[in-house]
Structure formats: structure tokens, C-alpha cells
Amino acid sequence: MNKRNEVLLQGNEACAMGALAAGMRFFAGYPITPSTEIAEFLAAELPKLNGTFIQMEDEISSMGAIIGASLAGTKSMTATSGPGFSLMQENIGFASMAEVPCVVVNVMRGGPSTGMPTRPSQGDVMQSRWGTHGDHPAIVLCPKSVLECYTLTVRAFNLAEKYRTPVIVLMDGIVGHMWENIEIPHTHEVIDRAKPTVPPEWYHPYEKLPAGNITPLAPFGQGYRYHVTGMVHDRSGFPTLDHGEVELCLKSITNKIKNNLHDIINIEEYLLKDADICVVAYGSVARSARSAVNIARKEGIKAGMLRPITLWPFPRFHLEGIANRVKTFVVPEMNLGQVYGEVLKSGPKKAVRVTRIDGELITPDQIVSKIQEVSS
Amino acid sequence: MMRTTEAIYKYLRPDKKFPHVWCPGCGIGIVMGALVRAIENTELTKDEIVLVSGIGCSGRISTYLDFNTLHTTHGRALTFATGIKLANPELTVITVMGDGDATAIGGNHLIHACRRNIDINSIIINNNIYGMTGGQYSPTTPMERKASTAKYGSIEKPFDICKLVESCGATFVARGTSFHAKMLDAIMLRALNHKGFSVVEAMSQCPVQYGRRNKLGTPMDMMQWFKDNSVSSPVFDKIPPDEVDEQFPVGVLVNKEDREYIDRYRDIVKKAGGEVH
Ligand SMILES: Cc1ncc(C[n+]2csc(CCOP(=O)(O)OP(=O)(O)O)c2C)c(N)n1
Ligand code: SF4
Ligand SMILES: [Mg+2]
């Protein structure tokens, strides 16, 4: 440690530390590269805090266990990578439907299938949005640095509690395995679970409150006996097929996110004010993109960058605003164009992609050449 | 024993939850009754009990009982239950699963919950079939029996659920049937009082999806079959194996002490220097 209180940390470790700082006291997981360090770190640290660490028999059970722990009132998390993330999908949908807060970390690796376990990728962008079946909400946060692995994990818990929903921290293998000196933030907002203010007889766990307020989730065992199911349910949690109740249930889980975009969406803008070219990049690729923008600027090209920190809900409105001003979007990503497709939806004059799926990072040079190409 | 009406008012959710989904003659209601009576004979309050169920006809039990109830995904009841129990060991956690739920899609979770010996009470309602989805064969469908996906008779050897969970480390294992309602009450009470992972296999008739297809007669005939073929476990053990035809043992089959998982986890907390509450 030096004077500025900096510590050298790995991204995965910083994520685990952020979770502890947010009050996470239950972790269930199954080992998989490149996320394993998160579990290993927590296996050591959680017992010191009288928290629970358990290595489950697979990722399906890990996801089930964290939902159970959350219903019992404990902030909970799991961490995995591609194949494990696929296995979690059914129960992620359960958490969305039953509105149970929890955090899922997916450190992306090359896919599909077993793919390239040790190579980074950004191939799970769409899976993090649409991996589970049916119309459902998704909040996905995407760090680019070790510091953000920490801060965004804290934020993930806050959003999970505030909106009663699973939140995904989508890291790539580079960010997860990167080491950086960071100064651990001493103060940060921690949102704890709200308690019901009404007596048990009046409590409906899925009551739709006015002004976008969300009904607090009473922990099991505290006098509020209610039912939780993955079936479409009424305000008291019991299955229903009444058209009105079905619509209310399904729309409200999505609308609670849609109506709070200003709170949930976070972006970073870099040199965009006068830009002709906007690079849209996220995760570790945003680091190369920033260098590329700097190089282009030195060559007199007016380039800038937009970085979605909240990847889902996608910052569509920000993009639409920029689409009016810039001539071209350049979208570098370690997949075949998953965010590129979202950029196209913002109605750009022109958008091009820089893709890479060979397990190597996208270099600033690669992005610079594309910027030069479109600016000439 | 408490009067039935009182029990109904105390434990069932009267408003909006009835009529229930079960077919006339189904055995699941009898198993649910046994569970309620067993609970009534403990000191537990409704607030202390979490009832976790899977998906299937059996899984619907959680809808009707007035506890903290959780209707999970197919096969995963034990995973959610594990999280609940670890997060709040004070709670009494009961899982109700079907035979398919517990031993097919959820088989992996079942064997590992046994191995951990975590203090969860599991009830597996074995009707030898996938009831809810229309009578497909399950891991407990006997050989040669017909199912909607075993048109020519099943060729798969069925699991003996009790032997399976015993070999995986469950410390309390018992079998009852919907015919032996009082025995089922007693078994469930003992399971609830047991510290460690307990499994009660409740054999239950599914006249609609299993009985009819296999010409097993009325629900009463199916229950009569349970009566005729069940043998109390000490007596069963004396029957020479080559004389066992369709008989099966009922009663408490395993009851042993072993350290429970959360107890052992407390050792870890101590070793790590944490404070054990
Ligand atoms: C992942 C998944 N696969 C399949 C199903 C469909 N499904 C619902 S219940 C069920 C089987 C139920 O059989 P069992 O567990 O024996 O319960 P029972 O209805 O007989 O009580 C199946 C296959 C599902 N809900 N989820
Ligand atoms: S299908 Fe079978 S198990 Fe399901 S409710 Fe009907 S009788 Fe009972
Ligand atoms: Mg069944």
C-alpha cells in the first residue's frame, strides 16, 4: 500500500470485495474459468463475516440457492462464465418473475459451448438480455476497470434491492483477470432491503404501488406469510389466469425498469461534443477505444466515444441524440456485432463494426484504422 | 388429535385458492393432510415454516398451505431450500417434490442434499408417473408399465427412492403410502423432529394418468394395492430376497445421527475467525 491507500487488486477480487461492501453475505457457485477467483476469494472472506459460502453441485443449483437466500432476507450472489451462465437462465427468469433481488456475475469467455475457456470475449451481451425465456426485464452493468468491478458490483446490489430484480454484472475475461492499483472507495451508497410498513394482514408482496414505488419484499419467517411462484401471479403472489391480472403482472416487471431509465442507465461520454465519429465501446474494449480516439484526435479527426456502463437497458435515447449529431458510429466489440445491432436501432446515418472473435483483444490500432477509413 | 375443521381453518388458505387442481381420487391431498397433522403435533408456528415445492401436481401443495411458501422451478426445490436454510437456520424448511421432480430433473440436487446432510425435510410424493404433464414415464415407473411415452411398456429399471437416498447419506429415510394415513402422520412427525436431511417417500395413487393406463382400477383399488403389498420394514427384512415380488417396506428405514451441515459450517466460521451466532 502506498500513501494514497491504493491496493493492487485483480478485477475478480475487486468484484468480490464490492459485493461484501454492499452487504452480500451469501454466495453459492460452481467453479469455472475465468470467474473462479471470485468464489475462491469469498470462500475465505465470507466465513469471517459469519456469511455463507457454498460450492453447489452446478450452476442451476447455485442460482436456486441465491434466490432462496435472498427470500430469507440475505443479500446474495453467484458468479460464473459462459456455460454456467447458460445453465442459470431458467432460474434467472424465476428471479425476474418472482421479483427476488440477487446479483449474477458473468465473466465472459469465448463461446459458444465450451469455446475458449481462457480467452476473453463479449459474446454474452445478448444472452445477458434475452437468455431466459419470455418477456422479462434485465439490468446489466459492464465494468471496464478493476475499480469499476468494485463500484459496479456495489451498484448492482443497490439496483437489485431497489427494483427487486436480478442484476447481472457482465465482465469480460480481460477485466476479470486484470490487475490494477485502485483506491477502494470509503464511502458509497448501500441500499438495504426495504421493510414492509403494513401489518401482515394488509401485505401483498406484488402490490403495484403508485408513482413507481416498489412493494418491499418481506423476508421469510418474519410474520408475513405469502406465496412466491414462477407462475404468473396476482398481487398476493398466487397463480392467476385472469387477463387483467396477467397483464398487470407481466407489464409491471418490465415497466418498473422502463420507467426508471434515468436512474438505471449510466454512460461515459468522451470527447463527444464536437465529434463527427462516435465510437461505441464497453468493457475492456472501451480502453482501446479511448486510446484510439486520442490517436485519431492527434491526426485531426474529430472522434469521440460513448461507453454504455449500463449495457441493459441499452442507452438508446443517448444514442439517438448522438445519432443526430455524428456522421458515423464505429462499434468495436469482441463478438460479431451484438451491440452494433442495438446501435443500428438508434437510426444512425452510418454505422460500422470492428469485430474480433479469435480470443485476442481489440487493439487501439484496429479501431484507429476503422476511424481513418470512415473519415476519409 | 385436533379436529379436522380446526386444522383446515388453521393451515389451509381458504380464500381464492380452492377448488384445488387435483383430480378426484388423487392421493396427493392425503399426503398434504398427513403433513398438516404432523406439523400440528410439533411446537412450530406457521411463521417458522418454509414450504418449498417443485413443479408438478405434487408441487401445488405449496399454494394451499398457509406457511411461507415457495413454488420453485421443476426439480430445483432443494436448491432454493438450501439457500433459505443456510441464510436463516432458524427456519424449518420442508420441501415437497414429485418423483420426476426429485429423482429425474432434480436427481443431482437430491443426492447432494443427502450427502451434505443439511437439515431440510423432504417429502417425495411418488405416484410412479409424471402426473401434471399427462402421464409420461418417470424414473420410478415400474418395468413394463405403460405411460404416454412408454406405449409398449417401460424398459427402464426404476429407482428405489429410499435406497437411493440412504446410499447418498440421508440420515432419516422413511416410506409411507396414502393408504396408511396415520402411519404417514407419524413418520412425518419423526422426520420433522430429525436433525439432518430427511426423506419421506409418500407413495400416492395417480388414478388418472397412471392407474387408468395400466388398468389398476379405481383409486380405492390402487390404495388397496398399497395395503396388500406394503410390509413393515422389520418384517420385510426377514423375507428372503427371492421371495420378494411386488412387496415393499414401509415405516422408518433409516434413522441415524451424523453431524448436520450447518453445524459443520459453524466450524468453518470459527476457523476463519468469524463470530458464530
Ligand atoms: C425444465 C422443465 N422441464 C419440463 C417441465 C414440464 N413438467 C412439469 S411437471 C413435470 C413432471 C411432473 O412429474 P412429477 O415430478 O412426478 O410430479 P407429479 O405431477 O407426478 O406430482 C414436467 C416434466 C417443466 N415445468 N420444467
Ligand atoms: S394427474 Fe394424477 S397426480 Fe395429478 S392430480 Fe390427477 S390424479 Fe393426482
Ligand atoms: Mg409423479
XYZ file of C-alpha atoms and ligand atoms in Angstrom:
688
model
C 0.000 0.000 0.000
C 1.232 3.487 -0.786
C 0.178 6.801 0.695
C -2.914 7.132 -1.418
C -4.254 3.950 0.130
C -4.029 2.146 -3.146
C -4.106 -1.608 -3.328
C -3.182 -3.861 -6.167
C -6.234 -5.926 -6.996
C -7.493 -8.256 -9.642
C -10.833 -7.453 -11.271
C -12.468 -10.601 -9.931
C -11.220 -9.859 -6.437
C -12.437 -6.273 -6.623
C -15.845 -7.571 -7.662
C -15.949 -9.886 -4.638
C -14.841 -7.051 -2.353
C -17.509 -4.777 -3.785
C -20.102 -7.438 -3.064
C -19.010 -7.664 0.561
C -19.054 -3.887 0.855
C -22.598 -3.900 -0.487
C -23.606 -6.284 2.293
C -23.620 -9.558 0.373
C -23.480 -12.398 2.892
C -24.450 -15.418 0.813
C -22.553 -16.803 -2.133
C -23.289 -20.035 -3.982
C -21.327 -21.015 -7.044
C -19.652 -23.625 -9.175
C -16.056 -23.262 -10.392
C -15.481 -22.049 -13.942
C -12.739 -20.092 -15.680
C -12.404 -17.122 -15.798
C -14.662 -16.350 -12.832
C -13.337 -18.803 -10.236
C -11.258 -16.282 -8.278
C -14.473 -14.635 -7.114
C -15.593 -17.868 -5.421
C -12.126 -18.561 -4.040
C -11.882 -15.110 -2.512
C -15.321 -15.358 -0.942
C -14.671 -18.873 0.379
C -12.014 -17.249 2.532
C -13.748 -13.984 3.403
C -17.427 -14.786 3.935
C -16.953 -17.048 6.983
C -15.014 -14.243 8.686
C -18.166 -12.150 8.459
C -20.402 -15.036 9.514
C -21.639 -15.116 5.954
C -22.246 -18.251 3.941
C -20.154 -19.629 1.134
C -21.264 -22.839 -0.516
C -19.983 -24.616 -3.564
C -23.060 -26.174 -5.106
C -23.323 -29.155 -7.439
C -23.806 -26.982 -10.522
C -24.850 -23.529 -11.680
C -28.561 -24.357 -11.711
C -28.447 -25.068 -8.002
C -26.226 -22.053 -7.354
C -28.839 -19.802 -8.870
C -31.631 -21.536 -6.934
C -29.700 -21.204 -3.691
C -29.098 -17.470 -4.063
C -32.779 -16.870 -4.746
C -33.657 -18.895 -1.643
C -31.139 -16.995 0.477
C -32.480 -13.689 -0.776
C -36.033 -14.683 0.130
C -34.734 -15.420 3.602
C -33.526 -11.821 3.713
C -29.820 -12.099 2.872
C -28.148 -10.269 0.001
C -26.840 -12.983 -2.266
C -24.732 -13.516 -5.333
C -23.301 -16.090 -7.693
C -20.522 -15.812 -10.256
C -19.920 -17.818 -13.399
C -18.836 -17.779 -17.033
C -20.491 -18.709 -20.349
C -21.544 -22.367 -19.950
C -22.563 -21.809 -16.338
C -24.446 -18.667 -17.292
C -26.420 -20.757 -19.782
C -27.367 -23.193 -17.022
C -28.561 -20.376 -14.787
C -31.024 -18.943 -17.237
C -34.187 -20.699 -16.086
C -33.752 -19.579 -12.516
C -32.713 -16.062 -13.541
C -36.138 -15.906 -15.163
C -37.635 -17.109 -11.892
C -35.962 -14.260 -10.019
C -37.282 -11.762 -12.594
C -40.783 -13.162 -12.415
C -40.918 -13.584 -8.642
C -39.114 -10.230 -8.206
C -36.355 -11.504 -5.952
C -33.242 -9.309 -5.707
C -29.913 -11.018 -6.394
C -26.711 -10.452 -8.319
C -25.235 -12.695 -11.004
C -21.693 -12.070 -12.209
C -20.831 -13.442 -15.629
C -17.171 -13.151 -16.574
C -17.471 -13.738 -20.297
C -15.233 -16.183 -22.091
C -15.087 -17.292 -25.712
C -18.184 -19.230 -26.744
C -20.390 -20.858 -27.862
C -20.304 -24.079 -25.868
C -17.003 -24.768 -24.109
C -15.472 -22.333 -26.587
C -12.218 -20.845 -25.372
C -12.218 -21.021 -21.572
C -9.108 -18.921 -21.128
C -9.779 -16.344 -23.815
C -11.820 -13.205 -23.380
C -14.956 -12.439 -25.290
C -18.033 -10.241 -25.232
C -20.238 -12.914 -26.707
C -22.856 -12.952 -23.954
C -24.261 -9.453 -24.446
C -27.480 -10.723 -25.956
C -27.705 -13.689 -23.611
C -27.486 -11.356 -20.644
C -30.528 -9.562 -22.049
C -32.564 -12.393 -23.518
C -31.087 -15.586 -22.084
C -34.165 -16.651 -20.180
C -37.458 -17.252 -21.922
C -40.376 -14.871 -22.068
C -40.632 -11.104 -21.832
C -38.646 -10.047 -18.827
C -36.642 -7.108 -17.559
C -32.856 -7.042 -17.420
C -30.339 -4.807 -15.741
C -26.793 -5.481 -16.892
C -23.756 -3.488 -15.791
C -20.456 -3.654 -17.620
C -17.184 -2.614 -15.930
C -14.064 -1.586 -17.840
C -11.584 -1.461 -14.979
C -10.717 -3.057 -11.671
C -12.162 -0.067 -9.844
C -15.419 -0.450 -11.703
C -15.525 -4.165 -10.893
C -15.817 -2.931 -7.330
C -18.111 0.040 -7.745
C -20.463 -1.545 -10.255
C -20.889 -4.622 -8.089
C -21.964 -2.349 -5.227
C -24.307 -0.637 -7.641
C -25.649 -3.980 -8.863
C -26.761 -4.821 -5.326
C -28.310 -1.404 -4.895
C -30.288 -1.695 -8.095
C -31.300 -5.273 -7.257
C -32.703 -4.194 -3.897
C -34.265 -1.009 -5.169
C -36.052 -2.639 -8.099
C -36.491 -6.162 -6.667
C -34.892 -7.816 -9.634
C -31.834 -9.873 -10.567
C -28.952 -7.709 -11.764
C -26.141 -9.028 -13.923
C -22.573 -7.798 -13.760
C -21.186 -8.589 -17.187
C -17.424 -8.604 -17.139
C -15.083 -9.850 -19.807
C -12.152 -12.137 -19.110
C -9.703 -9.259 -19.501
C -11.361 -7.070 -16.896
C -11.833 -10.025 -14.547
C -8.199 -11.056 -14.718
C -6.620 -7.625 -14.969
C -4.566 -6.246 -12.074
C -4.661 -2.549 -11.276
C -3.861 -0.303 -8.371
C -7.089 1.060 -7.065
C -8.123 3.202 -4.193
C -11.041 1.448 -2.558
C -13.866 3.919 -2.165
C -14.519 4.539 1.509
C -17.970 5.816 1.202
C -20.559 4.560 -1.129
C -24.277 4.342 -1.021
C -25.605 0.984 0.141
C -29.292 0.353 -0.338
C -30.664 -2.191 2.088
C -33.889 -4.027 1.639
C -36.930 -2.002 2.495
C -39.206 -3.461 5.163
C -42.960 -3.634 4.755
C -44.698 -0.836 6.595
C -48.097 -2.506 6.664
C -49.212 -5.265 9.029
C -49.170 -8.836 7.641
C -52.951 -8.878 7.015
C -52.568 -5.999 4.601
C -49.399 -7.145 2.934
C -49.451 -8.142 -0.718
C -45.923 -8.865 -1.953
C -46.798 -7.920 -5.536
C -48.968 -4.895 -4.856
C -48.472 -2.298 -7.572
C -47.814 0.983 -5.843
C -48.367 4.423 -7.327
C -45.507 6.598 -8.552
C -43.326 3.644 -9.427
C -42.710 2.681 -5.821
C -41.944 -0.961 -5.340
C -43.530 -3.092 -2.632
C -40.906 -4.179 -0.110
C -40.118 -7.890 -0.045
C -40.652 -9.283 3.446
C -38.063 -11.906 4.393
C -39.458 -15.363 5.074
C -40.037 -16.070 8.728
C -40.951 -12.616 9.941
C -44.681 -12.932 10.179
C -45.541 -12.086 6.581
C -46.608 -15.412 5.197
C -47.060 -15.254 1.454
C -46.607 -17.283 -1.697
C -43.826 -16.990 -4.238
C -44.079 -18.680 -7.618
C -42.647 -18.501 -11.099
C -46.177 -18.736 -12.445
C -47.950 -15.576 -13.472
C -49.444 -14.347 -10.241
C -51.786 -11.808 -8.740
C -50.798 -9.147 -6.246
C -50.793 -11.632 -3.384
C -48.459 -13.974 -5.275
C -50.925 -16.705 -6.205
C -51.197 -18.097 -9.724
C -53.795 -16.412 -11.872
C -55.052 -16.584 -15.437
C -57.318 -13.567 -15.139
C -56.484 -11.460 -18.202
C -56.221 -8.214 -16.326
C -54.068 -9.682 -13.579
C -51.811 -11.467 -16.064
C -51.209 -8.285 -17.979
C -50.566 -6.303 -14.812
C -48.074 -8.873 -13.547
C -46.105 -9.165 -16.768
C -46.114 -5.494 -17.675
C -45.171 -4.324 -14.230
C -41.967 -6.363 -14.037
C -40.793 -4.708 -17.231
C -42.234 -1.281 -16.563
C -40.546 -0.865 -13.203
C -37.280 -0.835 -15.162
C -38.570 1.064 -18.195
C -39.990 3.847 -16.032
C -36.706 4.398 -14.248
C -34.215 4.515 -17.095
C -32.778 7.811 -15.872
C -31.842 6.163 -12.592
C -30.584 2.896 -14.025
C -28.718 3.948 -17.134
C -25.163 5.104 -16.748
C -22.893 6.087 -19.590
C -19.485 7.653 -20.093
C -19.043 10.221 -22.825
C -15.587 11.095 -24.056
C -14.850 13.997 -26.436
C -18.276 13.733 -27.968
C -19.294 17.418 -28.047
C -17.846 18.216 -31.439
C -17.379 14.673 -32.704
C -18.093 13.510 -36.243
C -17.329 9.941 -35.378
C -18.624 8.220 -32.275
C -17.015 5.014 -31.125
C -19.424 2.934 -29.036
C -17.454 0.568 -26.809
C -17.895 -1.217 -23.493
C -15.897 -3.345 -21.094
C -12.197 -3.798 -21.757
C -12.637 -2.761 -25.398
C -13.533 0.748 -24.203
C -9.925 1.109 -23.025
C -8.626 0.510 -26.539
C -11.374 2.723 -27.894
C -10.306 5.622 -25.693
C -6.709 5.345 -26.915
C -7.955 5.127 -30.472
C -9.982 8.315 -30.039
C -6.889 10.082 -28.673
C -4.772 8.938 -31.615
C -7.444 9.992 -34.097
C -7.739 13.405 -32.448
C -3.986 13.898 -32.858
C -4.477 13.229 -36.551
C -7.156 15.888 -36.631
C -10.113 13.523 -36.834
C -12.992 14.570 -34.613
C -13.631 11.285 -32.869
C -15.300 10.657 -29.516
C -16.572 7.748 -27.505
C -19.769 6.663 -25.852
C -19.432 3.894 -23.317
C -22.554 2.193 -22.052
C -21.777 1.358 -18.423
C -25.307 0.102 -18.079
C -25.461 -2.207 -21.063
C -29.099 -3.164 -20.496
C -31.432 -1.391 -20.572
C -29.495 -0.114 -23.579
C -28.907 3.667 -23.578
C -30.985 4.049 -26.692
C -32.014 7.650 -26.043
C -28.436 8.774 -25.580
C -27.528 7.118 -28.827
C -30.444 8.666 -30.667
C -29.284 12.086 -29.501
C -25.777 11.440 -30.734
C -27.032 9.870 -33.979
C -28.399 13.283 -34.948
C -25.016 14.914 -34.489
C -22.384 12.480 -35.715
C -21.731 11.172 -39.191
C -20.663 7.677 -38.275
C -20.711 5.201 -35.421
C -17.816 2.789 -35.056
C -18.641 -0.187 -32.861
C -15.723 -2.365 -31.791
C -16.615 -5.489 -29.808
C -15.306 -8.959 -29.108
C -18.256 -10.644 -30.830
C -19.796 -10.482 -34.272
C -21.789 -7.326 -33.650
C -24.196 -7.717 -30.764
C -24.188 -4.095 -29.604
C -23.756 -2.985 -33.210
C -27.301 -4.250 -33.781
C -28.557 -2.019 -30.983
C -26.687 0.964 -32.417
C -28.447 0.403 -35.739
C -31.783 0.718 -33.932
C -30.922 4.291 -32.950
C -31.237 5.373 -36.585
C -27.639 6.338 -37.362
C -26.619 7.906 -40.660
C -23.907 5.296 -40.841
C -22.547 2.622 -38.511
C -19.674 0.208 -38.966
C -18.336 -2.512 -36.752
C -14.939 -3.762 -35.728
C -15.286 -7.351 -34.612
C -12.901 -9.848 -33.199
C -13.698 -13.381 -32.046
C -10.276 -15.027 -32.158
C -9.726 -14.663 -28.440
C -7.450 -11.635 -28.726
C -8.239 -8.130 -27.606
C -9.164 -5.402 -29.966
C -6.205 -3.071 -30.196
C -6.362 0.712 -30.483
C -4.741 0.390 -33.929
C -7.581 -1.723 -35.204
C -10.088 0.875 -34.130
C -7.941 3.748 -35.451
C -7.790 2.159 -38.914
C -11.568 1.913 -38.978
C -11.888 5.523 -37.833
C -9.477 6.613 -40.578
C -11.351 4.553 -43.130
C -14.721 6.107 -42.357
C -13.393 9.638 -42.025
C -11.646 9.691 -45.378
C -55.799 -35.045 17.664
C -57.121 -31.732 16.604
C -60.468 -31.547 14.931
C -60.302 -31.610 11.161
C -62.267 -28.414 10.669
C -59.972 -26.546 13.014
C -56.936 -27.822 11.131
C -58.457 -26.786 7.840
C -59.047 -23.267 9.091
C -55.662 -23.044 10.674
C -53.469 -24.371 7.877
C -55.285 -24.047 4.574
C -55.557 -20.848 2.638
C -59.280 -20.548 2.348
C -59.708 -17.566 0.065
C -59.330 -17.913 -3.675
C -57.063 -20.963 -3.570
C -59.812 -23.528 -3.921
C -61.022 -25.605 -5.670
C -57.596 -27.233 -5.872
C -56.134 -28.617 -9.084
C -56.057 -32.284 -8.119
C -58.250 -34.892 -9.811
C -60.888 -36.785 -7.863
C -59.303 -39.817 -6.244
C -55.767 -38.398 -6.288
C -53.591 -39.328 -3.306
C -51.756 -36.009 -3.005
C -54.416 -34.490 -0.752
C -53.960 -37.343 1.725
C -50.232 -36.672 1.856
C -50.908 -32.981 2.385
C -53.268 -33.872 5.237
C -50.589 -36.011 6.867
C -48.096 -33.171 6.626
C -50.538 -30.761 8.260
C -51.309 -33.191 11.088
C -47.619 -33.833 11.677
C -46.912 -30.110 11.869
C -49.793 -29.637 14.263
C -48.076 -32.097 16.577
C -44.893 -30.033 16.717
C -44.314 -26.784 18.541
C -43.710 -24.984 15.274
C -45.584 -21.837 14.393
C -46.701 -21.177 10.849
C -44.264 -18.288 10.604
C -41.284 -20.529 11.279
C -42.089 -22.927 8.476
C -40.992 -22.500 4.880
C -42.578 -24.904 2.455
C -40.694 -25.195 -0.809
C -42.076 -27.209 -3.682
C -41.103 -28.127 -7.204
C -43.281 -28.248 -10.287
C -45.898 -30.922 -10.861
C -49.192 -31.966 -9.291
C -47.284 -32.571 -6.043
C -45.644 -29.167 -6.247
C -49.027 -27.468 -5.998
C -49.197 -28.259 -2.286
C -47.347 -25.040 -1.551
C -50.211 -22.995 -2.948
C -52.719 -24.286 -0.447
C -50.905 -24.194 2.875
C -50.557 -21.098 4.984
C -46.794 -21.021 5.574
C -44.019 -19.064 3.920
C -44.394 -20.866 0.597
C -42.192 -21.072 -2.445
C -43.159 -22.794 -5.674
C -39.849 -23.092 -7.499
C -38.775 -24.445 -10.875
C -39.083 -28.107 -11.899
C -36.568 -30.213 -9.999
C -34.948 -27.356 -8.115
C -36.873 -27.181 -4.849
C -33.900 -28.429 -2.847
C -31.574 -25.794 -4.274
C -33.828 -22.935 -3.180
C -34.402 -24.704 0.135
C -30.650 -24.969 0.689
C -30.274 -21.218 0.258
C -33.128 -20.480 2.643
C -31.887 -22.844 5.341
C -28.315 -21.568 5.165
C -29.391 -17.946 5.189
C -31.684 -18.460 8.161
C -31.052 -21.740 10.028
C -33.830 -20.874 12.481
C -36.430 -21.655 9.874
C -37.883 -25.136 9.449
C -37.598 -25.906 5.778
C -39.796 -28.543 4.178
C -39.628 -29.469 0.514
C -42.339 -31.281 -1.392
C -41.408 -32.843 -4.700
C -42.838 -35.299 -7.199
C -40.984 -38.447 -8.226
C -39.933 -36.902 -11.523
C -39.153 -33.607 -9.856
C -36.941 -35.187 -7.200
C -35.282 -38.087 -8.993
C -35.152 -37.167 -12.699
C -34.572 -33.473 -13.359
C -33.715 -32.830 -9.714
C -31.791 -36.044 -9.080
C -28.467 -34.293 -8.876
C -29.704 -31.898 -6.213
C -31.285 -34.740 -4.259
C -28.108 -36.790 -3.983
C -26.046 -33.776 -2.984
C -28.522 -32.602 -0.362
C -28.320 -36.127 1.107
C -24.551 -36.048 1.028
C -24.420 -32.709 2.843
C -26.917 -33.837 5.462
C -28.401 -30.368 5.609
C -31.366 -30.023 7.951
C -34.147 -29.997 5.369
C -37.236 -32.211 5.463
C -38.063 -33.637 2.065
C -41.269 -35.264 1.072
C -41.223 -37.062 -2.243
C -44.692 -37.868 -3.482
C -44.165 -40.931 -5.618
C -47.031 -41.659 -7.976
C -44.743 -43.524 -10.400
C -45.567 -41.101 -13.208
C -45.337 -37.545 -14.474
C -48.845 -36.608 -13.466
C -49.046 -32.962 -14.378
C -47.748 -33.278 -17.925
C -50.065 -36.129 -18.823
C -48.646 -39.456 -17.760
C -45.142 -39.804 -19.168
C -42.893 -42.423 -17.545
C -40.727 -41.338 -14.637
C -37.616 -42.831 -13.016
C -39.939 -44.732 -10.671
C -42.329 -46.157 -13.246
C -42.050 -49.954 -12.870
C -40.754 -52.001 -15.799
C -43.380 -52.907 -18.383
C -45.876 -50.381 -17.082
C -47.409 -48.136 -19.701
C -47.112 -44.407 -19.913
C -47.950 -41.859 -22.588
C -44.299 -42.029 -23.624
C -43.982 -45.754 -22.920
C -46.672 -47.018 -25.245
C -45.201 -50.528 -25.284
C -44.286 -50.619 -21.626
C -41.304 -49.146 -19.851
C -37.927 -50.818 -20.378
C -36.108 -48.757 -17.747
C -35.339 -50.104 -14.311
C -36.977 -47.921 -11.691
C -35.215 -46.249 -8.785
C -35.917 -47.365 -5.255
C -36.030 -43.834 -3.852
C -35.383 -44.871 -0.265
C -32.341 -46.964 -1.138
C -31.044 -44.196 -3.362
C -31.187 -41.513 -0.682
C -29.873 -43.834 2.000
C -26.793 -44.626 -0.050
C -26.248 -40.903 -0.628
C -26.180 -40.091 3.064
C -29.699 -39.091 4.108
C -29.844 -39.653 7.857
C -33.592 -40.211 8.110
C -35.418 -42.193 5.460
C -38.977 -43.455 5.647
C -41.688 -44.676 3.340
C -45.409 -44.420 3.743
C -48.412 -44.602 1.467
C -51.672 -42.779 1.012
C -53.433 -45.854 2.401
C -51.536 -45.667 5.693
C -52.555 -42.129 6.519
C -51.908 -42.405 10.250
C -48.529 -44.022 9.738
C -47.709 -41.212 7.346
C -48.583 -38.627 10.036
C -46.280 -40.379 12.467
C -43.415 -40.754 10.001
C -43.617 -37.116 9.006
C -43.598 -36.021 12.603
C -40.442 -38.025 13.223
C -38.877 -36.611 10.069
C -39.671 -33.076 11.245
C -38.056 -33.750 14.590
C -34.951 -35.243 12.996
C -31.885 -33.032 12.722
C -30.255 -33.600 9.355
C -31.511 -34.385 5.890
C -34.684 -36.443 5.965
C -36.615 -38.027 3.151
C -40.147 -39.323 3.384
C -41.264 -41.168 0.290
C -45.035 -40.979 0.207
C -46.454 -43.415 -2.300
C -49.582 -41.948 -3.762
C -52.069 -43.054 -6.377
C -52.469 -41.216 -9.636
C -55.591 -42.874 -10.936
C -55.922 -40.558 -13.887
C -52.544 -40.651 -15.569
C -51.092 -43.888 -14.232
C -53.844 -46.134 -12.903
C -56.171 -45.882 -15.868
C -53.477 -46.513 -18.455
C -52.292 -49.588 -16.560
C -55.738 -50.910 -15.692
C -55.123 -50.622 -11.970
C -58.762 -49.993 -11.189
C -60.326 -47.316 -9.037
C -58.415 -45.076 -6.636
C -59.645 -47.408 -3.906
C -58.175 -50.400 -5.759
C -54.843 -48.625 -6.010
C -54.852 -47.889 -2.297
C -55.805 -51.493 -1.620
C -52.726 -52.484 -3.599
C -50.614 -50.316 -1.260
C -52.191 -52.097 1.678
C -51.686 -55.582 0.255
C -48.083 -55.118 -0.778
C -46.640 -52.981 1.973
C -44.748 -54.742 4.727
C -43.464 -53.044 7.837
C -39.733 -52.724 7.447
C -38.517 -55.128 10.167
C -40.796 -57.822 8.774
C -39.746 -57.042 5.222
C -36.095 -57.507 6.125
C -36.825 -61.114 7.082
C -38.337 -62.043 3.726
C -35.753 -63.882 1.606
C -34.926 -61.664 -1.398
C -36.030 -64.255 -3.956
C -39.458 -64.329 -2.370
C -39.993 -60.598 -2.746
C -42.388 -59.999 -5.562
C -44.150 -56.635 -5.508
C -43.885 -56.108 -1.762
C -42.110 -53.077 -0.411
C -41.122 -51.997 3.085
C -42.898 -49.159 4.849
C -42.067 -47.315 8.035
C -38.831 -45.742 9.146
C -35.999 -47.341 7.169
C -33.025 -45.258 8.276
C -32.632 -43.158 11.361
C -29.091 -42.290 12.303
C -27.132 -39.454 13.746
C -24.494 -37.593 11.838
C -23.339 -34.018 12.084
C -25.589 -31.672 10.251
C -24.214 -29.365 7.543
C -24.858 -26.013 9.201
C -23.297 -27.325 12.382
C -20.193 -28.162 10.411
C -20.271 -24.811 8.657
C -20.046 -23.169 12.077
C -16.629 -24.823 12.432
C -15.517 -23.032 9.296
C -16.731 -19.724 10.639
C -14.736 -20.351 13.814
C -11.615 -21.366 11.930
C -11.863 -18.254 9.778
C -12.101 -16.131 12.901
C -15.719 -15.132 12.403
C -18.279 -14.837 15.135
C -20.698 -17.716 15.398
C -24.201 -16.564 16.230
C -37.465 -27.510 -17.002
C -38.813 -28.128 -17.125
N -38.960 -29.234 -17.872
C -40.179 -29.781 -18.005
C -41.261 -29.237 -17.372
C -42.620 -29.859 -17.565
N -43.083 -30.591 -16.387
C -43.895 -30.019 -15.476
S -44.318 -31.047 -14.249
C -43.425 -32.309 -14.942
C -43.374 -33.672 -14.352
C -44.105 -33.834 -13.110
O -43.941 -35.128 -12.619
P -43.610 -35.359 -11.108
O -42.432 -34.579 -10.722
O -43.548 -36.809 -10.868
O -44.845 -34.678 -10.368
P -46.389 -35.117 -10.385
O -47.077 -34.208 -11.360
O -46.465 -36.527 -10.811
O -46.825 -34.885 -8.991
C -42.801 -31.895 -16.108
C -41.983 -32.782 -16.947
C -41.049 -28.068 -16.611
N -42.053 -27.448 -15.957
N -39.829 -27.555 -16.495
S -52.845 -36.242 -12.712
Fe -52.591 -37.829 -11.176
S -51.222 -36.931 -9.668
Fe -52.019 -35.265 -10.885
S -53.811 -34.548 -9.762
Fe -54.535 -36.029 -11.261
S -54.562 -37.943 -10.156
Fe -53.308 -36.568 -8.970
Mg -45.086 -38.048 -10.223
